[in-house]
Short mmCIF file of C-alpha atoms (C1' of nucleotides) in Angstrom, two decimals:
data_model
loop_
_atom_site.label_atom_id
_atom_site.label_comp_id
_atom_site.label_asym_id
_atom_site.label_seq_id
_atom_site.Cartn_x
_atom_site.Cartn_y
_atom_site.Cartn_z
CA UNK S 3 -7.82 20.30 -9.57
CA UNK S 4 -4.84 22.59 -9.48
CA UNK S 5 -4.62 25.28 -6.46
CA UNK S 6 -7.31 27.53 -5.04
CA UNK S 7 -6.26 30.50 -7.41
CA UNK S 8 -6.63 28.74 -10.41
CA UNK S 9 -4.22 30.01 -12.92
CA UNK S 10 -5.64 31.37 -16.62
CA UNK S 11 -4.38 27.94 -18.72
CA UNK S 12 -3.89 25.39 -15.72
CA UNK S 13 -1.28 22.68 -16.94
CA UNK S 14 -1.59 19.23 -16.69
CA UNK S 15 1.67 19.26 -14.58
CA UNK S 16 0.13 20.81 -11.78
CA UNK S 17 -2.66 19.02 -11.43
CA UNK S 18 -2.68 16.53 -7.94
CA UNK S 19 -5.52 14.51 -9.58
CA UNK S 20 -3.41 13.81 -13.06
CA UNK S 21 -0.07 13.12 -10.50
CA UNK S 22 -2.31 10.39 -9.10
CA UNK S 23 -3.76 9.05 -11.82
CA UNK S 24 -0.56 8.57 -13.81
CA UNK S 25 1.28 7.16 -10.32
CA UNK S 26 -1.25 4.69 -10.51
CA UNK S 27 -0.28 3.52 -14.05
CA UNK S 28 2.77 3.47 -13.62
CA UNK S 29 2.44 1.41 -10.13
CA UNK S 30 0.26 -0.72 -12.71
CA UNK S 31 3.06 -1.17 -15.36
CA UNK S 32 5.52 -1.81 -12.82
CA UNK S 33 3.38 -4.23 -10.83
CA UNK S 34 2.45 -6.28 -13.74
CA UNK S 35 5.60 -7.92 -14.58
CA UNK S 36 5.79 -9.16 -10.91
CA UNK S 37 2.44 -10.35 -10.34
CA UNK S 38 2.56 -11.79 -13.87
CA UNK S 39 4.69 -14.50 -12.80
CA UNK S 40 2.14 -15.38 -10.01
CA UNK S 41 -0.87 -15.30 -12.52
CA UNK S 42 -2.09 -12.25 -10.96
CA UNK S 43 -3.92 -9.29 -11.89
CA UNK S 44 -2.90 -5.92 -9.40
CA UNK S 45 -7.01 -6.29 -8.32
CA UNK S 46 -6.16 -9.36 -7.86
CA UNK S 47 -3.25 -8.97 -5.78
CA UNK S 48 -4.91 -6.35 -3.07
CA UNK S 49 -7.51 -8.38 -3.10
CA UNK S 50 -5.36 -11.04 -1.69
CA UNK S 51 -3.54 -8.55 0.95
CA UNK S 52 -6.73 -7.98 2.59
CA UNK S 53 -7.73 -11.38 2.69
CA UNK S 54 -4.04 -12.16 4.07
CA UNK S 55 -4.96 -9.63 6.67
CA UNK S 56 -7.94 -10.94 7.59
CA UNK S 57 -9.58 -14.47 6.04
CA UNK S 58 -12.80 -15.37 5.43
CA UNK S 59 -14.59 -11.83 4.98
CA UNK S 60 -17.98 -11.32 2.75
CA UNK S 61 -18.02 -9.39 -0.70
CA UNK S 62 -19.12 -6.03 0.71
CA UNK S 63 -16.27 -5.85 4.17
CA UNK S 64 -13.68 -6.47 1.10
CA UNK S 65 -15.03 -4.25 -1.34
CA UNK S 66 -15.20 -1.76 2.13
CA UNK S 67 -11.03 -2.30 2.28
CA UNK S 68 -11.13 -1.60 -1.29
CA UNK S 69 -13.03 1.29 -1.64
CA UNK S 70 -14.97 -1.59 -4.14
CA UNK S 71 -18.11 -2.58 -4.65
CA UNK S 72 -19.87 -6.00 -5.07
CA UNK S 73 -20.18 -5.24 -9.14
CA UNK S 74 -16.69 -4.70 -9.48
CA UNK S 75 -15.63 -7.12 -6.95
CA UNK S 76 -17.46 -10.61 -7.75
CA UNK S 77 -15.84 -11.36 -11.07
CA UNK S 78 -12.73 -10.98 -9.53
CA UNK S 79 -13.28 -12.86 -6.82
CA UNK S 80 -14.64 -15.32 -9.57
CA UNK S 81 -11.12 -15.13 -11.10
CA UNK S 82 -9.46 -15.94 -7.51
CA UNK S 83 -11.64 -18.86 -7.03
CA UNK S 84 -10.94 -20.10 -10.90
CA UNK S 85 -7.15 -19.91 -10.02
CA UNK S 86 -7.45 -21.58 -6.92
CA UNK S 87 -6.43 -18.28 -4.80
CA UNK S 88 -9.85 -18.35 -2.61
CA UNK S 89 -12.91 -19.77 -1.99
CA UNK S 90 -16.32 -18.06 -2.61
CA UNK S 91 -19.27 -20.19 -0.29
CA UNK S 92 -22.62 -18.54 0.78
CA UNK S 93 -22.85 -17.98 4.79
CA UNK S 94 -25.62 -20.60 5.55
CA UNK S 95 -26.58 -18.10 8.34
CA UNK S 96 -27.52 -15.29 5.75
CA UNK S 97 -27.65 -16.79 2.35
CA UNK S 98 -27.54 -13.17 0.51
CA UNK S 99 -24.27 -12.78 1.96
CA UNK S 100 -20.85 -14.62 0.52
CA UNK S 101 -18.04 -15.82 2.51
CA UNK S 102 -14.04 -15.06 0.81
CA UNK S 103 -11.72 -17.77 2.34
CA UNK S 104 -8.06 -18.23 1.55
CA UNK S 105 -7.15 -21.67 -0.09
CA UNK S 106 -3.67 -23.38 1.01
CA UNK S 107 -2.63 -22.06 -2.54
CA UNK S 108 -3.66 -18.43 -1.49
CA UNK S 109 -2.26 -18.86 1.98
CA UNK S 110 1.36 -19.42 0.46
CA UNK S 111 1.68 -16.30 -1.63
CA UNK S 112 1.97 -14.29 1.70
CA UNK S 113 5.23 -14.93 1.99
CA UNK S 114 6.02 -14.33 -1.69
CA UNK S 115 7.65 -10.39 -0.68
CA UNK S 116 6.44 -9.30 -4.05
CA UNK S 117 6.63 -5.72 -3.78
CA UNK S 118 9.60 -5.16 -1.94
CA UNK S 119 11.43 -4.64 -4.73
CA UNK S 120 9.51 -1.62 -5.81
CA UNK S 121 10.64 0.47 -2.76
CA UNK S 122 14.07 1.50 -4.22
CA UNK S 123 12.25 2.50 -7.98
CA UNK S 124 9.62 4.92 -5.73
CA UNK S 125 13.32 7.14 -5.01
CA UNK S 126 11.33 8.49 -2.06
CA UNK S 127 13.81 7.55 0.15
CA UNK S 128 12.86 8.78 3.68
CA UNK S 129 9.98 10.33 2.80
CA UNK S 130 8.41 6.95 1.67
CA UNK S 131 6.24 7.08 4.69
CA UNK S 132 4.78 10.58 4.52
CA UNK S 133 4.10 10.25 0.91
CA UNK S 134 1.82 7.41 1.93
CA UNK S 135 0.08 8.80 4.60
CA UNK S 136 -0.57 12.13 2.93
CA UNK S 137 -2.19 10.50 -0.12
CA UNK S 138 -4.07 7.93 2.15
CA UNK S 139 -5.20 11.07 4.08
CA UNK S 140 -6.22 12.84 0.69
CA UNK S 141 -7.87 9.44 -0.77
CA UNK S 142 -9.96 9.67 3.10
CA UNK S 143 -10.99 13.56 2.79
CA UNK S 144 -11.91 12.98 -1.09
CA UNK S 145 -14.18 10.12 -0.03
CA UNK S 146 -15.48 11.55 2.83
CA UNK S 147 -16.93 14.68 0.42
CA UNK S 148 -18.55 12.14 -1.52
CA UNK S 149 -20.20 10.98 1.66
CA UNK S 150 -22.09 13.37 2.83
CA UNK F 11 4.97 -1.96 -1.61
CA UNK F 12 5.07 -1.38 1.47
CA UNK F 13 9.14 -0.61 3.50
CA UNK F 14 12.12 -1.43 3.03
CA UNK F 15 12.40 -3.90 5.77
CA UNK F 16 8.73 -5.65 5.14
CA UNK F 17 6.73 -6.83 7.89
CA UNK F 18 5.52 -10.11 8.39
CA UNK F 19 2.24 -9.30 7.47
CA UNK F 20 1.82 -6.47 5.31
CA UNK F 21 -1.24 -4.70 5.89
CA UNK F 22 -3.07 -3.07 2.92
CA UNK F 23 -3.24 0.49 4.75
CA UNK F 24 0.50 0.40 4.78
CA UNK F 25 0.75 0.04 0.85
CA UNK F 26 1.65 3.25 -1.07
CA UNK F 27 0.50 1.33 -4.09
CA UNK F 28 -2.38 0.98 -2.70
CA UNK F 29 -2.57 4.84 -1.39
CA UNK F 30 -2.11 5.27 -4.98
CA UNK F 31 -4.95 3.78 -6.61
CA UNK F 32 -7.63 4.39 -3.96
CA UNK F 33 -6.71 8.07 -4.24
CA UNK F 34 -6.94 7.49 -7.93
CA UNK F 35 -10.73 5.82 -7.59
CA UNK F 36 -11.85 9.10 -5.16
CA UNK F 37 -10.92 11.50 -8.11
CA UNK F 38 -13.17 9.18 -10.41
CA UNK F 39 -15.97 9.55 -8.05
CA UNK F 40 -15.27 13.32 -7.29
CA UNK F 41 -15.03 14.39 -10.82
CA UNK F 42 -17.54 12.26 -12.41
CA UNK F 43 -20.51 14.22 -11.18
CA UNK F 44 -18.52 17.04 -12.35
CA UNK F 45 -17.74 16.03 -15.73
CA UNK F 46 -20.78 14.21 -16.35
CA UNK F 47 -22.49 17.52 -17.04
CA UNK F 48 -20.25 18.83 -19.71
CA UNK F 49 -20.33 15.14 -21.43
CA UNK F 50 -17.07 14.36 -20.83
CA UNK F 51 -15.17 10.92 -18.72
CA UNK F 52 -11.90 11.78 -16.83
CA UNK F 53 -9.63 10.56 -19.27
CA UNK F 54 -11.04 13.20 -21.93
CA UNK F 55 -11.12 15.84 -19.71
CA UNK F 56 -6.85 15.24 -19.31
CA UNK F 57 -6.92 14.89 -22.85
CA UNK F 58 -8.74 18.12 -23.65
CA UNK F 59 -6.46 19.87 -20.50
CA UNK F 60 -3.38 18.66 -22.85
CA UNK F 61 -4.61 20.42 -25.78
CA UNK F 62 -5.14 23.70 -24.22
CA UNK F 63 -1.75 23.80 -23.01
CA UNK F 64 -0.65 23.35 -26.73
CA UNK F 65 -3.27 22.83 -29.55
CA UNK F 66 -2.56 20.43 -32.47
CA UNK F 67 -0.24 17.88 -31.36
CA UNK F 68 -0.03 13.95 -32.84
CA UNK F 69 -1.29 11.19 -31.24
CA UNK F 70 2.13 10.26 -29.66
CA UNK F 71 2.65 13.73 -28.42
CA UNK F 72 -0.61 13.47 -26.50
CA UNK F 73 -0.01 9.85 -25.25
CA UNK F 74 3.61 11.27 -24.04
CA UNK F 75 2.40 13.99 -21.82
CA UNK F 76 -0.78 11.66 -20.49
CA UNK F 77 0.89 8.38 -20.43
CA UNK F 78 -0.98 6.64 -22.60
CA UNK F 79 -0.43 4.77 -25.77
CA UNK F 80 -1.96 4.85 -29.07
CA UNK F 81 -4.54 1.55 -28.32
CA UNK F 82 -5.82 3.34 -25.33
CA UNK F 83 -5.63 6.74 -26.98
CA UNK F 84 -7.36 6.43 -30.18
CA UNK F 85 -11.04 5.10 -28.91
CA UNK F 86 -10.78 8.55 -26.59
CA UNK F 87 -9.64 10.77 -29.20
CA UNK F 88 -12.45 9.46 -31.70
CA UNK F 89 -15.40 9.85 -29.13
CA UNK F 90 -14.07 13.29 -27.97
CA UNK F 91 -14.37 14.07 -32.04
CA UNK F 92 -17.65 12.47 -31.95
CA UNK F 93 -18.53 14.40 -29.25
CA UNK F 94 -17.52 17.52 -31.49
CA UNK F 95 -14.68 18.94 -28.70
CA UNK F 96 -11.59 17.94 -31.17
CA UNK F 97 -10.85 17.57 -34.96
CA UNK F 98 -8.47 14.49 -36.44
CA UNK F 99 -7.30 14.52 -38.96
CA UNK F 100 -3.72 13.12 -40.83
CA UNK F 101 -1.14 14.95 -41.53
CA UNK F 102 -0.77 15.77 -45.30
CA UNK F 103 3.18 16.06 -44.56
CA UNK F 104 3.14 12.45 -43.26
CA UNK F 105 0.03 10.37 -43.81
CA UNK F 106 1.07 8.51 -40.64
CA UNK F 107 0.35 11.10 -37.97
CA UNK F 108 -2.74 12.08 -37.09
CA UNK F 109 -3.05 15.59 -35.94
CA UNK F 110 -5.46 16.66 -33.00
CA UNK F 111 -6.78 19.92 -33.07
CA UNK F 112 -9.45 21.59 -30.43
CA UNK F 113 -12.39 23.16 -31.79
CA UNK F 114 -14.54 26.42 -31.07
CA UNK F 115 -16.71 23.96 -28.85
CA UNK F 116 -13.57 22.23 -27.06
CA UNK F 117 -11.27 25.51 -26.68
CA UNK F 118 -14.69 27.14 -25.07
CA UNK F 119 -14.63 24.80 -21.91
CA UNK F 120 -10.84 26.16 -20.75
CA UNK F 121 -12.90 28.54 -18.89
CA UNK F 122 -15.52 26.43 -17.12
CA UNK F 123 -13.04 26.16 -13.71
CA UNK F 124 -13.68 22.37 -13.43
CA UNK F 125 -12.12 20.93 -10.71
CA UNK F 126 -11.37 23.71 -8.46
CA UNK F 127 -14.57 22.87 -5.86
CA UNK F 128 -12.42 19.99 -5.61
CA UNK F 129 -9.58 22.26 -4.00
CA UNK F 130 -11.58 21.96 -0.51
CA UNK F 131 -12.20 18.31 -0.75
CA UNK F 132 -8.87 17.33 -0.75
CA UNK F 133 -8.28 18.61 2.75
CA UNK F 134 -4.79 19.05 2.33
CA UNK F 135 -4.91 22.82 2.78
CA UNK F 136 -1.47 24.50 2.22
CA UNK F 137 1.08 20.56 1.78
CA UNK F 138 -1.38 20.96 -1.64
CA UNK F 139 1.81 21.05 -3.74
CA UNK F 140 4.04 19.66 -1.79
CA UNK F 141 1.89 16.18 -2.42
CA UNK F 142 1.44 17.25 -5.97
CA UNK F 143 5.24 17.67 -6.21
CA UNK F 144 6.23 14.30 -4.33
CA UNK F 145 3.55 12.41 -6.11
CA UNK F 146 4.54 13.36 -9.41
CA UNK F 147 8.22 12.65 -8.41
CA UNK F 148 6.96 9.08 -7.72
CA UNK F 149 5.45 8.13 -11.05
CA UNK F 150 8.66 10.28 -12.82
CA UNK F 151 10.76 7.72 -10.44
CA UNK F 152 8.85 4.72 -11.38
CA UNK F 153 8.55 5.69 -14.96
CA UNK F 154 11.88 5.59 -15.56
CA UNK F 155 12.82 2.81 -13.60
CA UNK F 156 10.71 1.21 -16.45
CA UNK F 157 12.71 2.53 -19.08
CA UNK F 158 15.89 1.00 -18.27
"C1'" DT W 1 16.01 2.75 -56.95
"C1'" DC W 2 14.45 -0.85 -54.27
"C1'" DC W 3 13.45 -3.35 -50.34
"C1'" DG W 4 13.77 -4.26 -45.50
"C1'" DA W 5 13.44 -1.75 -41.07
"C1'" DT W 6 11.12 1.66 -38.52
"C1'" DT W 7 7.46 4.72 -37.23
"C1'" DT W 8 2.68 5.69 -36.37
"C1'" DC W 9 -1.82 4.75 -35.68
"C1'" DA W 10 -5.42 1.43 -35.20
"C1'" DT W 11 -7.67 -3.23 -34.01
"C1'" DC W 12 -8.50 -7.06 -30.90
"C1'" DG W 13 -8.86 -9.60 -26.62
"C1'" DT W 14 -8.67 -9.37 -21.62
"C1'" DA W 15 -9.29 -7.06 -17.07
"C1'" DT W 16 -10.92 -3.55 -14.42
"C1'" DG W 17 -14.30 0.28 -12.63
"C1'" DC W 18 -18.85 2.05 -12.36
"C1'" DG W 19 -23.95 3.32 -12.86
"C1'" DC W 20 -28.04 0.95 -13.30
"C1'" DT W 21 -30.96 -2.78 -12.60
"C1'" DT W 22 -32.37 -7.38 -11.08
"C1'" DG W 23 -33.31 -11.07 -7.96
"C1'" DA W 24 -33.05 -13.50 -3.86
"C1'" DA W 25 -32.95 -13.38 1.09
"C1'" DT W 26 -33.69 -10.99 5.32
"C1'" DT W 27 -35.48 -7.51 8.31
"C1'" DA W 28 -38.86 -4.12 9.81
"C1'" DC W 29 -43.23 -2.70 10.67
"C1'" DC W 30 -47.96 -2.56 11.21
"C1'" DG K 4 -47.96 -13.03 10.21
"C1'" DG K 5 -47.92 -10.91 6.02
"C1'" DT K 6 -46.21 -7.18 3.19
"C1'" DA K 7 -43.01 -3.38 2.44
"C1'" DA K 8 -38.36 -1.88 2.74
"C1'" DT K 9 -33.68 -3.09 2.92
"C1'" DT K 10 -29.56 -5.68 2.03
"C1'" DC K 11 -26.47 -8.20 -0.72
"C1'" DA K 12 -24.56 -10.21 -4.66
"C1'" DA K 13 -24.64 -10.40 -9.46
"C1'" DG K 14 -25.71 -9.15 -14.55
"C1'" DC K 15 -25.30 -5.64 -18.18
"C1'" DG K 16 -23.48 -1.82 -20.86
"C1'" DC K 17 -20.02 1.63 -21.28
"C1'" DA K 18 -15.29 3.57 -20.70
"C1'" DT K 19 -10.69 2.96 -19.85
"C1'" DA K 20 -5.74 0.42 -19.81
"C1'" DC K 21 -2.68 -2.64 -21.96
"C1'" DG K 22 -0.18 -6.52 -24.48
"C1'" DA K 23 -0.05 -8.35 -28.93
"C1'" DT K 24 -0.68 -7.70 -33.50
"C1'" DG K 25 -1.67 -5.52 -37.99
"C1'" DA K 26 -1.43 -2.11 -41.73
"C1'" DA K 27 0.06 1.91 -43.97
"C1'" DA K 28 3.58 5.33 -44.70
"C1'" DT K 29 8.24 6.71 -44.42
"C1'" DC K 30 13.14 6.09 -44.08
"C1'" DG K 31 17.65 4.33 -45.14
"C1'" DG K 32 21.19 1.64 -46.82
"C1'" DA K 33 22.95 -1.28 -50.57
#
DNA sequence: TCCGATTTCATCGTATGCGCTTGAATTACC
DNA sequence: GGTAATTCAAGCGCATACGATGAAATCGGA
């Protein structure tokens, strides 16, 4: 959407939802290169930071980090295991459920500092921080709407 | 990516990447119930909000102000004619281009105020723009930093 | 003029996302 | 304690994205 007094021809350039979207492609382009090298896929990738963050976690407490759920998530996960990133293992305790585990290959990447390099070509500068927090807070609110 | 100085374990909630394209899935999920009703998927919607800022443009010119190329565009452009919201056709001046041109049915739908229940939902209240603004920033920033 | 380079759109294969449905396992409830 | 409801992962079809490639039209220099 654009503003609460929508103007008679809104422009793409002022929508916040078209900003997003094309941040996110070009995080995606910019990503790819990098993670490339690594034989990973961006999905991939966060699907690796939250499993860095915390190991061994089922299908649905990842897809709940990644706003994901098990439809999207499992042939990814099927990817990771295929490359040797992770593990996939049913919990004996609850068979419906399946346990994510880091491998000693997936493990290593953690200290791979793959991003880094991306801070400078955001040219936020300072503001880096509030940038991130403002759109985490807007991705929270939007998702939160859906909710109820 | 997450700061300048990266921490020893980066923590997905600290990734503006990540900000990003969460953000990015909410506005799926907040506009498809939306959309769904007039027929149309996000990406047609920007595609349609393109052409009412300026009718008749070529392929390229469309994929320039969206982001996209050609292979992505095309499929979108040919269901949105399908759909009977746009016209392509090439132009007789150079067989290469294809023009695309709104019709009655897709002009009609500038009116419909689409997104704007979505004003609300975003809970950002009056730092609306200044988010729009910085997050467009960002993708012009990473954009180029492609380019080079 | 002629032919190679460039431009423009389209096709193909791969990887997400998502709604819908299925199927297996577990839990709840009478 | 047996059946209904729920939970969880996964399968399927559709709609993007994107790299690589192809094909047609145009352009430009010898």
């Amino acid at each position: 959407m654009t503003k609460s007094p929508a103007p008679e021809r809104p422009k793409l350039g002022e929508f916040l939802c078209f900003a997003v979207y094309s941040a996110n492609l070009a995080f995606g382009r910019a990503y790819r290169p990098i993670l490339e090298k690594l034989g990973l896929t961006y999905t991939q990738y966060v699907a690796l930071v939250a499993l860095w963050e915390r190991d061994d976690q089922t299908v649905s407490e990842l897809g709940e980090k990644m706003f994901l759920e098990s439809n999207t998530l499992t042939p990814i996960l099927k990817k990771l295991e295929q490359s040797g990133f992770i593990e996939r293992r049913r919990d004996p305790a609850d068979e419906r459920q399946v346990r994510i585990r880091l491998t000693a290959k997936g493990s290593e990447l953690r200290n791979h500092e793959i991003g880094n390099e991306l801070f400078d070509a955001t040219g936020l500068g300072d503001s880096f921080f509030d940038v991130q927090k403002s759109v985490a807070k807007l991705r929270d609110n939007l998702m939160r709407s859906l909710g109820d």
